[in-house]
Amino acid sequence: MKIFVINSGSSSIKYQLIQMPEEQVICSGMVDRIGLDESRIDYKAFLPKGNIARSETKAINSHSEGLRLVAEFLTDPEIGVISDPRQVEAVGHRVVHGGEKFASTQLISSAVKAKIKELFPLAPLHNPANFLGIEVAEEIFSEAKQIAVFDTAFHQTQPPVAFRMAIPNEFYEKHGIRAYGFHGTSHKYVSECAMDHLGSRSLKLISIHLGNGCSMAAIQNGKSIDTSMGMGPMNGLIMGTRAGDIDQAVIFYLVNQLGYSLDEVNNLLNKKSGMLGLTGFSDMRDIQKHLQEGDSKAQLAYDLYAYRIKKYIGAFTACMNGLDGVIFTGGVGENDRLTRKLVCENMDYLGIQMDLAKNENLDKGIQEIQTSDSKVKLLVIPTNEELEIAKQCFGLLKIDL
């Protein structure tokens, strides 16, 4: 069956049309930098007559606009891979926040959509985009089964000492206030790849997903035991526009002393902070360009970004009482060699030693970039959330082969 996977991020849409159970990618692509003047849509089709690639740079103002452009490519008479949207039998959606209610993949119903909408305040940059993707897909692929795969599901194995907060119990018991964790689909996929690559499931791994959104997970024997994000996807690492960890006193100061409303604080910390707040740019490619030109703000931002990651590596190593491997993934983790270098510098006490030449010259697929005497494996693993989503969708549908 053909499963179309939509992975809506805060500023991007990744998509793949996958034939299951063969796991054959029929087409793939990405809509990047949504909301900026120079947005980009990439499309690759893998056809019997040969592969086709198309790219366009244009202003794409919203996720809805981006998805409709993707649908035009899919059904284009010359370069499309389907002649009719009805040929798509299922659409798998990445949904960031599932709260306490959704710990597994779900067929989307009106009740599921209502719950996803209720969770907008917990993931304001993502759940609205995910919800919009569902609604647009329901129009375009009207006869397909719509399925939600939740980022929070992988982290449901965390113990209470990791997900509970030191506030009165009633807030958890009545309102579900706790840490949930995100990017679970990516962390699950790359950790499975790492265990297969290293030939063991008895491993203590740290997965570092770095994109416009960033998170880390401590994964022991294939299970998430802790993660950097919390109740919403703002906590932890410094991100494209999100502040990450911040002293709560700053929020009170902004409100009580500087006169900010709570909505303004929420907007500030979610959409105007992180690398954007430090440099004026949210995309690491832009920031690295300014760094190369000697911009001191860009240098400080890179240093802060890497320093926060180092702190979590130390904390998660302590929680697991050891470390066998560190995984870099996501757009930044896979492509930004400077970030990887800064993160791994001066970490030899933990057994982390990077081979700088390997870090500079990566091949495709899973790559090891540690020195021969490093105690910890350093892996760069391209994430494939879309394939993981397709697998979970196919499993849910229980197709009789």
PDB file of C-alpha atoms in Angstrom, residues 126-292:
ATOM      1  CA  HIS A 126       3.979  22.443  16.255  1.00  0.00           C
ATOM      2  CA  ASN A 127       0.541  21.069  17.124  1.00  0.00           C
ATOM      3  CA  PRO A 128      -1.227  23.829  15.150  1.00  0.00           C
ATOM      4  CA  ALA A 129       0.966  23.011  12.120  1.00  0.00           C
ATOM      5  CA  ASN A 130       0.355  19.283  12.617  1.00  0.00           C
ATOM      6  CA  PHE A 131      -3.394  19.879  12.940  1.00  0.00           C
ATOM      7  CA  LEU A 132      -3.422  21.993   9.798  1.00  0.00           C
ATOM      8  CA  GLY A 133      -1.561  19.243   7.971  1.00  0.00           C
ATOM      9  CA  ILE A 134      -4.272  16.800   8.988  1.00  0.00           C
ATOM     10  CA  GLU A 135      -7.077  19.069   7.799  1.00  0.00           C
ATOM     11  CA  VAL A 136      -5.421  19.825   4.452  1.00  0.00           C
ATOM     12  CA  ALA A 137      -4.612  16.118   3.939  1.00  0.00           C
ATOM     13  CA  GLU A 138      -8.231  15.196   4.680  1.00  0.00           C
ATOM     14  CA  GLU A 139      -9.238  17.464   1.787  1.00  0.00           C
ATOM     15  CA  ILE A 140      -6.532  16.354  -0.659  1.00  0.00           C
ATOM     16  CA  PHE A 141      -6.530  12.629   0.240  1.00  0.00           C
ATOM     17  CA  SER A 142     -10.190  12.398   1.156  1.00  0.00           C
ATOM     18  CA  GLU A 143     -10.445   8.587   0.932  1.00  0.00           C
ATOM     19  CA  ALA A 144      -7.209   7.762   2.753  1.00  0.00           C
ATOM     20  CA  LYS A 145      -7.010   6.704   6.376  1.00  0.00           C
ATOM     21  CA  GLN A 146      -5.439   9.505   8.402  1.00  0.00           C
ATOM     22  CA  ILE A 147      -3.092   8.317  11.159  1.00  0.00           C
ATOM     23  CA  ALA A 148      -1.286  10.237  13.906  1.00  0.00           C
ATOM     24  CA  VAL A 149       2.138   9.217  15.200  1.00  0.00           C
ATOM     25  CA  PHE A 150       3.018  11.129  18.372  1.00  0.00           C
ATOM     26  CA  ASP A 151       6.480  12.436  19.249  1.00  0.00           C
ATOM     27  CA  THR A 152       5.743  11.897  22.913  1.00  0.00           C
ATOM     28  CA  ALA A 153       5.051   8.157  22.605  1.00  0.00           C
ATOM     29  CA  PHE A 154       8.685   6.926  22.643  1.00  0.00           C
ATOM     30  CA  HIS A 155       9.331   8.712  25.929  1.00  0.00           C
ATOM     31  CA  GLN A 156       6.513   6.963  27.794  1.00  0.00           C
ATOM     32  CA  THR A 157       9.125   4.522  29.153  1.00  0.00           C
ATOM     33  CA  GLN A 158      10.675   7.253  31.295  1.00  0.00           C
ATOM     34  CA  PRO A 159      10.528   6.536  35.039  1.00  0.00           C
ATOM     35  CA  PRO A 160       8.688   8.937  37.364  1.00  0.00           C
ATOM     36  CA  VAL A 161      11.991  10.335  38.675  1.00  0.00           C
ATOM     37  CA  ALA A 162      12.606  11.667  35.167  1.00  0.00           C
ATOM     38  CA  PHE A 163       9.153  12.960  34.220  1.00  0.00           C
ATOM     39  CA  ARG A 164       7.673  14.177  37.509  1.00  0.00           C
ATOM     40  CA  MET A 165       8.087  17.786  38.678  1.00  0.00           C
ATOM     41  CA  ALA A 166       8.585  18.937  42.253  1.00  0.00           C
ATOM     42  CA  ILE A 167       5.256  20.715  42.540  1.00  0.00           C
ATOM     43  CA  PRO A 168       2.152  19.617  44.510  1.00  0.00           C
ATOM     44  CA  ASN A 169       0.985  16.141  43.431  1.00  0.00           C
ATOM     45  CA  GLU A 170      -2.485  17.315  42.451  1.00  0.00           C
ATOM     46  CA  PHE A 171      -1.105  19.149  39.414  1.00  0.00           C
ATOM     47  CA  TYR A 172       0.074  15.853  37.966  1.00  0.00           C
ATOM     48  CA  GLU A 173      -2.827  13.737  39.179  1.00  0.00           C
ATOM     49  CA  LYS A 174      -5.579  16.124  38.033  1.00  0.00           C
ATOM     50  CA  HIS A 175      -3.980  18.024  35.179  1.00  0.00           C
ATOM     51  CA  GLY A 176      -1.216  15.786  33.828  1.00  0.00           C
ATOM     52  CA  ILE A 177       1.525  18.346  34.402  1.00  0.00           C
ATOM     53  CA  ARG A 178       4.772  16.457  33.834  1.00  0.00           C
ATOM     54  CA  ALA A 179       7.650  16.177  31.369  1.00  0.00           C
ATOM     55  CA  TYR A 180       6.675  14.371  28.170  1.00  0.00           C
ATOM     56  CA  GLY A 181       9.601  14.727  25.788  1.00  0.00           C
ATOM     57  CA  PHE A 182       9.542  15.168  22.018  1.00  0.00           C
ATOM     58  CA  HIS A 183      11.285  14.170  18.772  1.00  0.00           C
ATOM     59  CA  GLY A 184      10.508  10.643  19.944  1.00  0.00           C
ATOM     60  CA  THR A 185      10.049   9.316  16.417  1.00  0.00           C
ATOM     61  CA  SER A 186      13.527  10.519  15.463  1.00  0.00           C
ATOM     62  CA  HIS A 187      15.183   9.349  18.691  1.00  0.00           C
ATOM     63  CA  LYS A 188      13.588   5.925  18.291  1.00  0.00           C
ATOM     64  CA  TYR A 189      14.653   5.576  14.666  1.00  0.00           C
ATOM     65  CA  VAL A 190      18.312   6.604  15.101  1.00  0.00           C
ATOM     66  CA  SER A 191      18.766   4.636  18.328  1.00  0.00           C
ATOM     67  CA  GLU A 192      17.459   1.493  16.582  1.00  0.00           C
ATOM     68  CA  CYS A 193      19.893   2.176  13.732  1.00  0.00           C
ATOM     69  CA  ALA A 194      22.749   2.627  16.219  1.00  0.00           C
ATOM     70  CA  MET A 195      21.979  -0.620  18.018  1.00  0.00           C
ATOM     71  CA  ASP A 196      21.825  -2.507  14.724  1.00  0.00           C
ATOM     72  CA  HIS A 197      25.069  -0.879  13.560  1.00  0.00           C
ATOM     73  CA  LEU A 198      26.918  -1.664  16.804  1.00  0.00           C
ATOM     74  CA  GLY A 199      25.438  -5.149  17.064  1.00  0.00           C
ATOM     75  CA  SER A 200      23.937  -4.868  20.539  1.00  0.00           C
ATOM     76  CA  ARG A 201      20.798  -3.686  22.319  1.00  0.00           C
ATOM     77  CA  SER A 202      22.544  -3.516  25.689  1.00  0.00           C
ATOM     78  CA  LEU A 203      23.833  -0.002  25.115  1.00  0.00           C
ATOM     79  CA  LYS A 204      23.773   3.352  26.865  1.00  0.00           C
ATOM     80  CA  LEU A 205      23.194   5.932  24.141  1.00  0.00           C
ATOM     81  CA  ILE A 206      22.628   9.660  23.965  1.00  0.00           C
ATOM     82  CA  SER A 207      20.687  10.789  20.914  1.00  0.00           C
ATOM     83  CA  ILE A 208      21.089  14.457  19.941  1.00  0.00           C
ATOM     84  CA  HIS A 209      18.453  15.716  17.494  1.00  0.00           C
ATOM     85  CA  LEU A 210      19.434  19.167  16.234  1.00  0.00           C
ATOM     86  CA  GLY A 211      17.254  21.107  13.819  1.00  0.00           C
ATOM     87  CA  ASN A 212      15.185  24.258  14.222  1.00  0.00           C
ATOM     88  CA  GLY A 213      13.898  22.371  17.265  1.00  0.00           C
ATOM     89  CA  CYS A 214      16.483  20.515  19.361  1.00  0.00           C
ATOM     90  CA  SER A 215      16.332  17.779  21.972  1.00  0.00           C
ATOM     91  CA  MET A 216      18.391  15.024  23.524  1.00  0.00           C
ATOM     92  CA  ALA A 217      17.414  11.635  24.896  1.00  0.00           C
ATOM     93  CA  ALA A 218      19.130   9.191  27.228  1.00  0.00           C
ATOM     94  CA  ILE A 219      18.392   5.745  25.800  1.00  0.00           C
ATOM     95  CA  GLN A 220      19.271   2.619  27.752  1.00  0.00           C
ATOM     96  CA  ASN A 221      18.746  -0.805  26.178  1.00  0.00           C
ATOM     97  CA  GLY A 222      16.492   0.743  23.523  1.00  0.00           C
ATOM     98  CA  LYS A 223      14.236   2.628  25.944  1.00  0.00           C
ATOM     99  CA  SER A 224      14.059   6.338  26.642  1.00  0.00           C
ATOM    100  CA  ILE A 225      14.852   7.003  30.288  1.00  0.00           C
ATOM    101  CA  ASP A 226      15.212  10.791  30.170  1.00  0.00           C
ATOM    102  CA  THR A 227      15.012  13.653  27.698  1.00  0.00           C
ATOM    103  CA  SER A 228      15.794  17.363  27.582  1.00  0.00           C
ATOM    104  CA  MET A 229      12.358  18.654  26.603  1.00  0.00           C
ATOM    105  CA  GLY A 230       9.596  18.828  29.166  1.00  0.00           C
ATOM    106  CA  MET A 231       5.848  19.436  29.232  1.00  0.00           C
ATOM    107  CA  GLY A 232       6.147  21.397  26.011  1.00  0.00           C
ATOM    108  CA  PRO A 233       8.885  21.475  23.363  1.00  0.00           C
ATOM    109  CA  MET A 234      10.496  24.687  24.663  1.00  0.00           C
ATOM    110  CA  ASN A 235      12.688  23.263  27.412  1.00  0.00           C
ATOM    111  CA  GLY A 236      16.277  22.060  27.265  1.00  0.00           C
ATOM    112  CA  LEU A 237      18.638  22.976  24.450  1.00  0.00           C
ATOM    113  CA  ILE A 238      18.949  26.323  22.687  1.00  0.00           C
ATOM    114  CA  MET A 239      16.931  26.150  19.456  1.00  0.00           C
ATOM    115  CA  GLY A 240      16.224  28.201  16.357  1.00  0.00           C
ATOM    116  CA  THR A 241      13.703  30.513  18.026  1.00  0.00           C
ATOM    117  CA  ARG A 242      13.197  28.880  21.445  1.00  0.00           C
ATOM    118  CA  ALA A 243      15.162  29.788  24.550  1.00  0.00           C
ATOM    119  CA  GLY A 244      15.456  26.305  26.032  1.00  0.00           C
ATOM    120  CA  ASP A 245      16.182  26.109  29.763  1.00  0.00           C
ATOM    121  CA  ILE A 246      15.600  29.433  31.490  1.00  0.00           C
ATOM    122  CA  ASP A 247      15.436  30.618  35.083  1.00  0.00           C
ATOM    123  CA  GLN A 248      11.777  30.987  36.105  1.00  0.00           C
ATOM    124  CA  ALA A 249      12.679  34.297  37.749  1.00  0.00           C
ATOM    125  CA  VAL A 250      13.179  35.778  34.287  1.00  0.00           C
ATOM    126  CA  ILE A 251       9.501  35.195  33.500  1.00  0.00           C
ATOM    127  CA  PHE A 252       8.360  36.894  36.702  1.00  0.00           C
ATOM    128  CA  TYR A 253      10.724  39.794  36.025  1.00  0.00           C
ATOM    129  CA  LEU A 254       9.413  40.253  32.492  1.00  0.00           C
ATOM    130  CA  VAL A 255       5.832  40.320  33.765  1.00  0.00           C
ATOM    131  CA  ASN A 256       6.157  42.182  37.064  1.00  0.00           C
ATOM    132  CA  GLN A 257       8.962  44.627  36.287  1.00  0.00           C
ATOM    133  CA  LEU A 258       8.942  45.131  32.532  1.00  0.00           C
ATOM    134  CA  GLY A 259       5.168  44.929  32.025  1.00  0.00           C
ATOM    135  CA  TYR A 260       5.017  42.016  29.594  1.00  0.00           C
ATOM    136  CA  SER A 261       1.785  40.073  29.379  1.00  0.00           C
ATOM    137  CA  LEU A 262       1.948  36.291  29.664  1.00  0.00           C
ATOM    138  CA  ASP A 263       1.084  35.970  25.977  1.00  0.00           C
ATOM    139  CA  GLU A 264       3.971  38.289  25.129  1.00  0.00           C
ATOM    140  CA  VAL A 265       6.357  36.253  27.290  1.00  0.00           C
ATOM    141  CA  ASN A 266       5.186  33.046  25.626  1.00  0.00           C
ATOM    142  CA  ASN A 267       5.743  34.579  22.185  1.00  0.00           C
ATOM    143  CA  LEU A 268       9.149  35.929  23.230  1.00  0.00           C
ATOM    144  CA  LEU A 269      10.447  32.611  24.549  1.00  0.00           C
ATOM    145  CA  ASN A 270       8.965  30.501  21.725  1.00  0.00           C
ATOM    146  CA  LYS A 271       9.392  32.648  18.649  1.00  0.00           C
ATOM    147  CA  LYS A 272      11.919  35.422  19.337  1.00  0.00           C
ATOM    148  CA  SER A 273      14.599  33.754  21.436  1.00  0.00           C
ATOM    149  CA  GLY A 274      17.161  30.999  20.898  1.00  0.00           C
ATOM    150  CA  MET A 275      19.602  31.564  18.058  1.00  0.00           C
ATOM    151  CA  LEU A 276      17.280  34.191  16.565  1.00  0.00           C
ATOM    152  CA  GLY A 277      17.405  36.236  19.755  1.00  0.00           C
ATOM    153  CA  LEU A 278      21.174  35.906  20.034  1.00  0.00           C
ATOM    154  CA  THR A 279      22.067  36.644  16.409  1.00  0.00           C
ATOM    155  CA  GLY A 280      19.035  37.897  14.487  1.00  0.00           C
ATOM    156  CA  PHE A 281      18.932  34.629  12.511  1.00  0.00           C
ATOM    157  CA  SER A 282      17.188  31.339  13.251  1.00  0.00           C
ATOM    158  CA  ASP A 283      18.864  29.222  10.560  1.00  0.00           C
ATOM    159  CA  MET A 284      22.289  27.822  11.471  1.00  0.00           C
ATOM    160  CA  ARG A 285      23.453  28.187   7.869  1.00  0.00           C
ATOM    161  CA  ASP A 286      22.947  31.943   8.079  1.00  0.00           C
ATOM    162  CA  ILE A 287      24.607  32.114  11.486  1.00  0.00           C
ATOM    163  CA  GLN A 288      27.652  30.154  10.314  1.00  0.00           C
ATOM    164  CA  LYS A 289      28.060  32.550   7.403  1.00  0.00           C
ATOM    165  CA  HIS A 290      28.180  35.475   9.827  1.00  0.00           C
ATOM    166  CA  LEU A 291      30.545  33.545  12.078  1.00  0.00           C
ATOM    167  CA  GLN A 292      32.959  33.139   9.185  1.00  0.00           C
TER     168      GLN A 292
END
